[in-house]
mmCIF file with all atom_site columns, C-alpha atoms in Angstrom:
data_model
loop_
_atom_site.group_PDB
_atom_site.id
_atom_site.type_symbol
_atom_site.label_atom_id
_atom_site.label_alt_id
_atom_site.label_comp_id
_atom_site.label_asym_id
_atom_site.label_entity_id
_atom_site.label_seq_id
_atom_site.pdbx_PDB_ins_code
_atom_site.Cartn_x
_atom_site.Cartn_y
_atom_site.Cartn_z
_atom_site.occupancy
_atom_site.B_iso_or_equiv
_atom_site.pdbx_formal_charge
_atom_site.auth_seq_id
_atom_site.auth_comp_id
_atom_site.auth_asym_id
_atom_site.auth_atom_id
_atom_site.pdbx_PDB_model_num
ATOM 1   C CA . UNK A 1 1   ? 93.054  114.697 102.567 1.00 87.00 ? 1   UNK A CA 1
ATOM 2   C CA . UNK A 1 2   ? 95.086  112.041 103.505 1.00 95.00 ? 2   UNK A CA 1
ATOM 3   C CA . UNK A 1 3   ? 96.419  108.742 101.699 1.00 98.00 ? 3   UNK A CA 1
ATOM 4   C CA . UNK A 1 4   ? 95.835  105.541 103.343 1.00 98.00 ? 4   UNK A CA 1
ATOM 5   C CA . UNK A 1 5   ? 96.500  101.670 101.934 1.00 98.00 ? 5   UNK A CA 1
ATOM 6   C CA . UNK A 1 6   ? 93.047  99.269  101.512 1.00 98.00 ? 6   UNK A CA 1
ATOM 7   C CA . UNK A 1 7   ? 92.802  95.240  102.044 1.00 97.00 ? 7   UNK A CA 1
ATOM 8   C CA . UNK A 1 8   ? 94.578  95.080  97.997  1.00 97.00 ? 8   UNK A CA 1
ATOM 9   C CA . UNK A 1 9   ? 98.336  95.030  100.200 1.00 98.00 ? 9   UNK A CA 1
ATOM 10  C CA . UNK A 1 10  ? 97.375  92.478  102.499 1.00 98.00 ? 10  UNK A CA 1
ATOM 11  C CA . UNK A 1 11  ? 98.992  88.982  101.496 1.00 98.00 ? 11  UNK A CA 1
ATOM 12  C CA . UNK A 1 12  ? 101.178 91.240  98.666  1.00 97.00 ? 12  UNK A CA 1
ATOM 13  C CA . UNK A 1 13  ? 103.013 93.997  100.711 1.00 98.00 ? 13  UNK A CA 1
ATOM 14  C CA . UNK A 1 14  ? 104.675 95.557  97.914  1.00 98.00 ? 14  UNK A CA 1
ATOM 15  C CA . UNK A 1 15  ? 106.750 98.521  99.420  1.00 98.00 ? 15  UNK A CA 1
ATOM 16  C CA . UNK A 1 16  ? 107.926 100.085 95.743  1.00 97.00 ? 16  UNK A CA 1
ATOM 17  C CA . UNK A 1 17  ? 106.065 103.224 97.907  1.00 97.00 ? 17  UNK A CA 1
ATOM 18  C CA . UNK A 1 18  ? 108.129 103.405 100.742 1.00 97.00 ? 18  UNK A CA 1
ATOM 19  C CA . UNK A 1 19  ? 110.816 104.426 98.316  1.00 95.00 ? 19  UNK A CA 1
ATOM 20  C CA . UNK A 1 20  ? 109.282 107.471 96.831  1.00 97.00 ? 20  UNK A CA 1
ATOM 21  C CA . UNK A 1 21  ? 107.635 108.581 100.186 1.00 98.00 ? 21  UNK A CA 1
ATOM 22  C CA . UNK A 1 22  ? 109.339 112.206 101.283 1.00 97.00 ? 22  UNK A CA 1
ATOM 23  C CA . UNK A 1 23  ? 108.247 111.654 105.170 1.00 97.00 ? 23  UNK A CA 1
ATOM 24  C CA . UNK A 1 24  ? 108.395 108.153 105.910 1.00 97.00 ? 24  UNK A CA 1
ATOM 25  C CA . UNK A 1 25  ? 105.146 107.342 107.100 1.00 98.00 ? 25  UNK A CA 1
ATOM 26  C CA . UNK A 1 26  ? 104.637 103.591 105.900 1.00 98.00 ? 26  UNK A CA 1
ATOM 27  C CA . UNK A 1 27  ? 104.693 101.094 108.815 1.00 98.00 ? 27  UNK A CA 1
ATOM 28  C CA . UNK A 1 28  ? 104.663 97.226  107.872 1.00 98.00 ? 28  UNK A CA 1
ATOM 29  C CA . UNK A 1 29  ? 103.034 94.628  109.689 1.00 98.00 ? 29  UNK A CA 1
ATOM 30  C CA . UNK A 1 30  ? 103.467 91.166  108.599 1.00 98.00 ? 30  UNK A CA 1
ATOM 31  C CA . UNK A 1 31  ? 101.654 91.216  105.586 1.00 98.00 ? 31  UNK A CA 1
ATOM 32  C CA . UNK A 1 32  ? 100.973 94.245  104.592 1.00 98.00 ? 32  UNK A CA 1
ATOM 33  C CA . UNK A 1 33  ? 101.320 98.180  105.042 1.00 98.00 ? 33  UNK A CA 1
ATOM 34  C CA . UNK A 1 34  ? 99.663  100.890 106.733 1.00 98.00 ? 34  UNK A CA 1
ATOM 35  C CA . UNK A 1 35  ? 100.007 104.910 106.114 1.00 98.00 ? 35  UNK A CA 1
ATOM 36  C CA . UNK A 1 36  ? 99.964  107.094 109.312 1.00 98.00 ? 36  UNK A CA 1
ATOM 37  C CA . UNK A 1 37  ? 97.278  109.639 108.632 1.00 97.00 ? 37  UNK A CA 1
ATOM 38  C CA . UNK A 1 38  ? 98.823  112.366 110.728 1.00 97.00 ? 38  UNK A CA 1
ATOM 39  C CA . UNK A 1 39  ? 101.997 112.069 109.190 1.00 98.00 ? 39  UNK A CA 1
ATOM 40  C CA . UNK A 1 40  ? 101.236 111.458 105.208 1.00 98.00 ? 40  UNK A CA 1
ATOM 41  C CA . UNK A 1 41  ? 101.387 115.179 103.645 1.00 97.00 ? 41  UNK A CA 1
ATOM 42  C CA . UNK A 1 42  ? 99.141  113.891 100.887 1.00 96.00 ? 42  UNK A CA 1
ATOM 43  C CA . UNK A 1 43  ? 101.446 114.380 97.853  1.00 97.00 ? 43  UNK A CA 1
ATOM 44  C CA . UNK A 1 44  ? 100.120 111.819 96.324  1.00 97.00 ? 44  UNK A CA 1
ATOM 45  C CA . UNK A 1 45  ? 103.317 110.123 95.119  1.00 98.00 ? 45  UNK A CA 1
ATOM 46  C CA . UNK A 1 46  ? 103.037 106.780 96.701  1.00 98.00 ? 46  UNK A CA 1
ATOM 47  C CA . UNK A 1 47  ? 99.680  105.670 95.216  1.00 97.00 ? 47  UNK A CA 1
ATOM 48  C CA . UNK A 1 48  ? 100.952 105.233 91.200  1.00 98.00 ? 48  UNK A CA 1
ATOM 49  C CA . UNK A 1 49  ? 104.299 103.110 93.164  1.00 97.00 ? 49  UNK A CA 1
ATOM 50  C CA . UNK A 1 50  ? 101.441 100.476 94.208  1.00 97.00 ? 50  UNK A CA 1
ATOM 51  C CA . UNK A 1 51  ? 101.308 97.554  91.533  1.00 96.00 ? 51  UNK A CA 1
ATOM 52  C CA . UNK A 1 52  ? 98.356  96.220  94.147  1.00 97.00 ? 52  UNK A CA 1
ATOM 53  C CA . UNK A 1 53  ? 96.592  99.405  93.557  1.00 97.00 ? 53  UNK A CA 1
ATOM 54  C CA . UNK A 1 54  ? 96.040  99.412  97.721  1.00 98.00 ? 54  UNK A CA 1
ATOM 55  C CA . UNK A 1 55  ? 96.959  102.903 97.866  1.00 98.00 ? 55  UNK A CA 1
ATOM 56  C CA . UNK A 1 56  ? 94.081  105.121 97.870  1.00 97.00 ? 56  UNK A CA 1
ATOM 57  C CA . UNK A 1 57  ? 92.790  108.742 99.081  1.00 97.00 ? 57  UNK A CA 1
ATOM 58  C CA . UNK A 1 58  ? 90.714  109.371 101.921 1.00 97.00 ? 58  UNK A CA 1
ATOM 59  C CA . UNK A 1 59  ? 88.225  111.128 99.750  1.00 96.00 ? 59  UNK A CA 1
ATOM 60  C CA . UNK A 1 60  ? 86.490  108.160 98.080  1.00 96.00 ? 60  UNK A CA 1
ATOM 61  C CA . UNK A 1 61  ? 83.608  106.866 99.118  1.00 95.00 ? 61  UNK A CA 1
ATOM 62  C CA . UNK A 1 62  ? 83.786  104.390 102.487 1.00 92.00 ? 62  UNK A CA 1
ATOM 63  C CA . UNK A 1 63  ? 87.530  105.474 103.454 1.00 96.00 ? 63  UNK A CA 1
ATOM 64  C CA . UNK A 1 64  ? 86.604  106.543 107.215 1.00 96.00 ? 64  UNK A CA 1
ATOM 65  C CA . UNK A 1 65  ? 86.761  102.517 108.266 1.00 97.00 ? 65  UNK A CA 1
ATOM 66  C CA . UNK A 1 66  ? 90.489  102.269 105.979 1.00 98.00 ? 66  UNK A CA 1
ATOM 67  C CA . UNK A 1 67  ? 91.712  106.054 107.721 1.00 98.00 ? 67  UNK A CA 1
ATOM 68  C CA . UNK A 1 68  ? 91.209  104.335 111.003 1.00 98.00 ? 68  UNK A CA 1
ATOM 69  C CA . UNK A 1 69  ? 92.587  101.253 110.138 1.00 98.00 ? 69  UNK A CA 1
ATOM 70  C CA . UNK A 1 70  ? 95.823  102.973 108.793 1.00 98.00 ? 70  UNK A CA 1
ATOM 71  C CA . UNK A 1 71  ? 96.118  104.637 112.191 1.00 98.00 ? 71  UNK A CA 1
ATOM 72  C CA . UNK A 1 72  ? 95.907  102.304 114.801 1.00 98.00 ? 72  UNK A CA 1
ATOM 73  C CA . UNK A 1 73  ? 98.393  99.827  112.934 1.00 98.00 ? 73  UNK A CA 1
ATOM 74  C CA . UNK A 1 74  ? 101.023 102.830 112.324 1.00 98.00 ? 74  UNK A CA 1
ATOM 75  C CA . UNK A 1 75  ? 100.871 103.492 116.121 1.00 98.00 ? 75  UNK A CA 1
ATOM 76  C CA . UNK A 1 76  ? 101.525 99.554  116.845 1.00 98.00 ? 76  UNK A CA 1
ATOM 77  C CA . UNK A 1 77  ? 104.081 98.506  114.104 1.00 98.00 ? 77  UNK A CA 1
ATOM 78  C CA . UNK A 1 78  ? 107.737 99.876  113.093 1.00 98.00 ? 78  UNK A CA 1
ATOM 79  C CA . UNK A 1 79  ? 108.834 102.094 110.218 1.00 98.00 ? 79  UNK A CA 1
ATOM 80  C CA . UNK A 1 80  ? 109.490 101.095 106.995 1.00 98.00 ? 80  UNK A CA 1
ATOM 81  C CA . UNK A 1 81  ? 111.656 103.734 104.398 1.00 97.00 ? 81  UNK A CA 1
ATOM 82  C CA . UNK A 1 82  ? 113.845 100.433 102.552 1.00 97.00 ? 82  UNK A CA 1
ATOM 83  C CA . UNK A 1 83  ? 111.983 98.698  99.405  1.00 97.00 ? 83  UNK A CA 1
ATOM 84  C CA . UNK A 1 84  ? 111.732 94.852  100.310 1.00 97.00 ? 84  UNK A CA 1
ATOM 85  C CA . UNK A 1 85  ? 110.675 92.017  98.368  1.00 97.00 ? 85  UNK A CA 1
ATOM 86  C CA . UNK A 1 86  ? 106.879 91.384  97.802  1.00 97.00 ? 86  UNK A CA 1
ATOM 87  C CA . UNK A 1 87  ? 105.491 88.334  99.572  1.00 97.00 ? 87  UNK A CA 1
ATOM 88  C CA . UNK A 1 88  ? 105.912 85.130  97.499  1.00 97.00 ? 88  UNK A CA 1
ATOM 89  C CA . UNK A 1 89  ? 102.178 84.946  96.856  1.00 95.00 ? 89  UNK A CA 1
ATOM 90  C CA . UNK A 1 90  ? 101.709 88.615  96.303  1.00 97.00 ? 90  UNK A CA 1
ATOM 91  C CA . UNK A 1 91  ? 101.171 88.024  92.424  1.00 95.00 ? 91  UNK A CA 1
ATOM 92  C CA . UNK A 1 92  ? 98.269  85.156  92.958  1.00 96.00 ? 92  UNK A CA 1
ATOM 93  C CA . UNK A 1 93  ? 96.516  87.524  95.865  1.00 96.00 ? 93  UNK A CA 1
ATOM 94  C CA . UNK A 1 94  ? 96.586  90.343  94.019  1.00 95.00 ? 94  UNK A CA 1
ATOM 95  C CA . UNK A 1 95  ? 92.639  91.429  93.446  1.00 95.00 ? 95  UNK A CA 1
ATOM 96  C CA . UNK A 1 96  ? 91.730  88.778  95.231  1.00 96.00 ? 96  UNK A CA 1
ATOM 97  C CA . UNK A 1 97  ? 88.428  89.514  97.608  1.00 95.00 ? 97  UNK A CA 1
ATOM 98  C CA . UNK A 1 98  ? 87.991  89.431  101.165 1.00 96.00 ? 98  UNK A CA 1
ATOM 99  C CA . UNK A 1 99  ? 91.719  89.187  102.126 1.00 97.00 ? 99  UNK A CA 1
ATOM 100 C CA . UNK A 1 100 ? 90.641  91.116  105.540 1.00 97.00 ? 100 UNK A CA 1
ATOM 101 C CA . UNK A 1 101 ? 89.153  88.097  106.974 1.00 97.00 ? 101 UNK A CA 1
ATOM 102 C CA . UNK A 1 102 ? 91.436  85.453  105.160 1.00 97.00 ? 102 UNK A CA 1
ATOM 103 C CA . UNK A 1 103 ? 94.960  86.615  105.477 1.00 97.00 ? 103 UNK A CA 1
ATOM 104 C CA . UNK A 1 104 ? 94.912  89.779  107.740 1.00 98.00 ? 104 UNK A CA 1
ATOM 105 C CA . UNK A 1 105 ? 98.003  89.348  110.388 1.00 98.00 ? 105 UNK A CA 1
ATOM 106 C CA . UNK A 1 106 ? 98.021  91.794  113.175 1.00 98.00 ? 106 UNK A CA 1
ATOM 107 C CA . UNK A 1 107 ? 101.859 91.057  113.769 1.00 98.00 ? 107 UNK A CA 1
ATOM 108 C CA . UNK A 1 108 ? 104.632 94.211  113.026 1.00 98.00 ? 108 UNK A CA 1
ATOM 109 C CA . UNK A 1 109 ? 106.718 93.623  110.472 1.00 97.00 ? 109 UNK A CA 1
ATOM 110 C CA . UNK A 1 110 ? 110.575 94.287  110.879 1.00 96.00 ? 110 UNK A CA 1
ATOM 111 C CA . UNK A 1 111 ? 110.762 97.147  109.376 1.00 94.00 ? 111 UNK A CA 1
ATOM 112 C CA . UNK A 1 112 ? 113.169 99.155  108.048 1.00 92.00 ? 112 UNK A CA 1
#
């Protein structure tokens, strides 16, 4: 099992997890952040941190898409171990649907 963040971060990117994460695998993108599924060590401690509630395991249903996801974005953007502020529209997005298609930024964050 693995942990891996869902389309609830995007347009939020709180990082209270990136805090509380013993091996540092959260990598930000512009918008939101992605888990490195080879590196997570699935204690489990991130996913409570999330006030988005993106943080989920790879064991509920429809995951496989959201493991893949996590992957190819932690291989593209930087590290992040150094809580940031949330994006100023975070509280408005949160729960919103379909924030793939509307606000999804393929660009690395800075990191961190």
């Amino acid at each position: 099992m693995t942990y891996i963040v869902t389309d609830n971060c995007i347009a939020c990117k709180y990082t209270d997890c990136v805090e509380v994460c013993p091996v540092d695998c959260f990598y930000e993108g512009e918008n939101m952040l992605v888990i490195h599924p080879d590196e997570c060590i699935d204690c489990g401690v991130c996913e409570p941190e999330c006030p988005a509630d993106a943080i989920r395991p790879d064991t509920e249903p429809d995951m496989e898409k959201w493991v893949e996801f996590n992957r190819k974005y932690s291989e593209a953007w930087p590290v992040i171990v150094t809580k940031k502020d949330q994006l100023p529209e975070a509280e408005e997005r949160d729960g919103e649907e379909g924030k793939l298609d509307k606000y999804f930024s393929e660009a690395p964050g800075e990191g961190g």
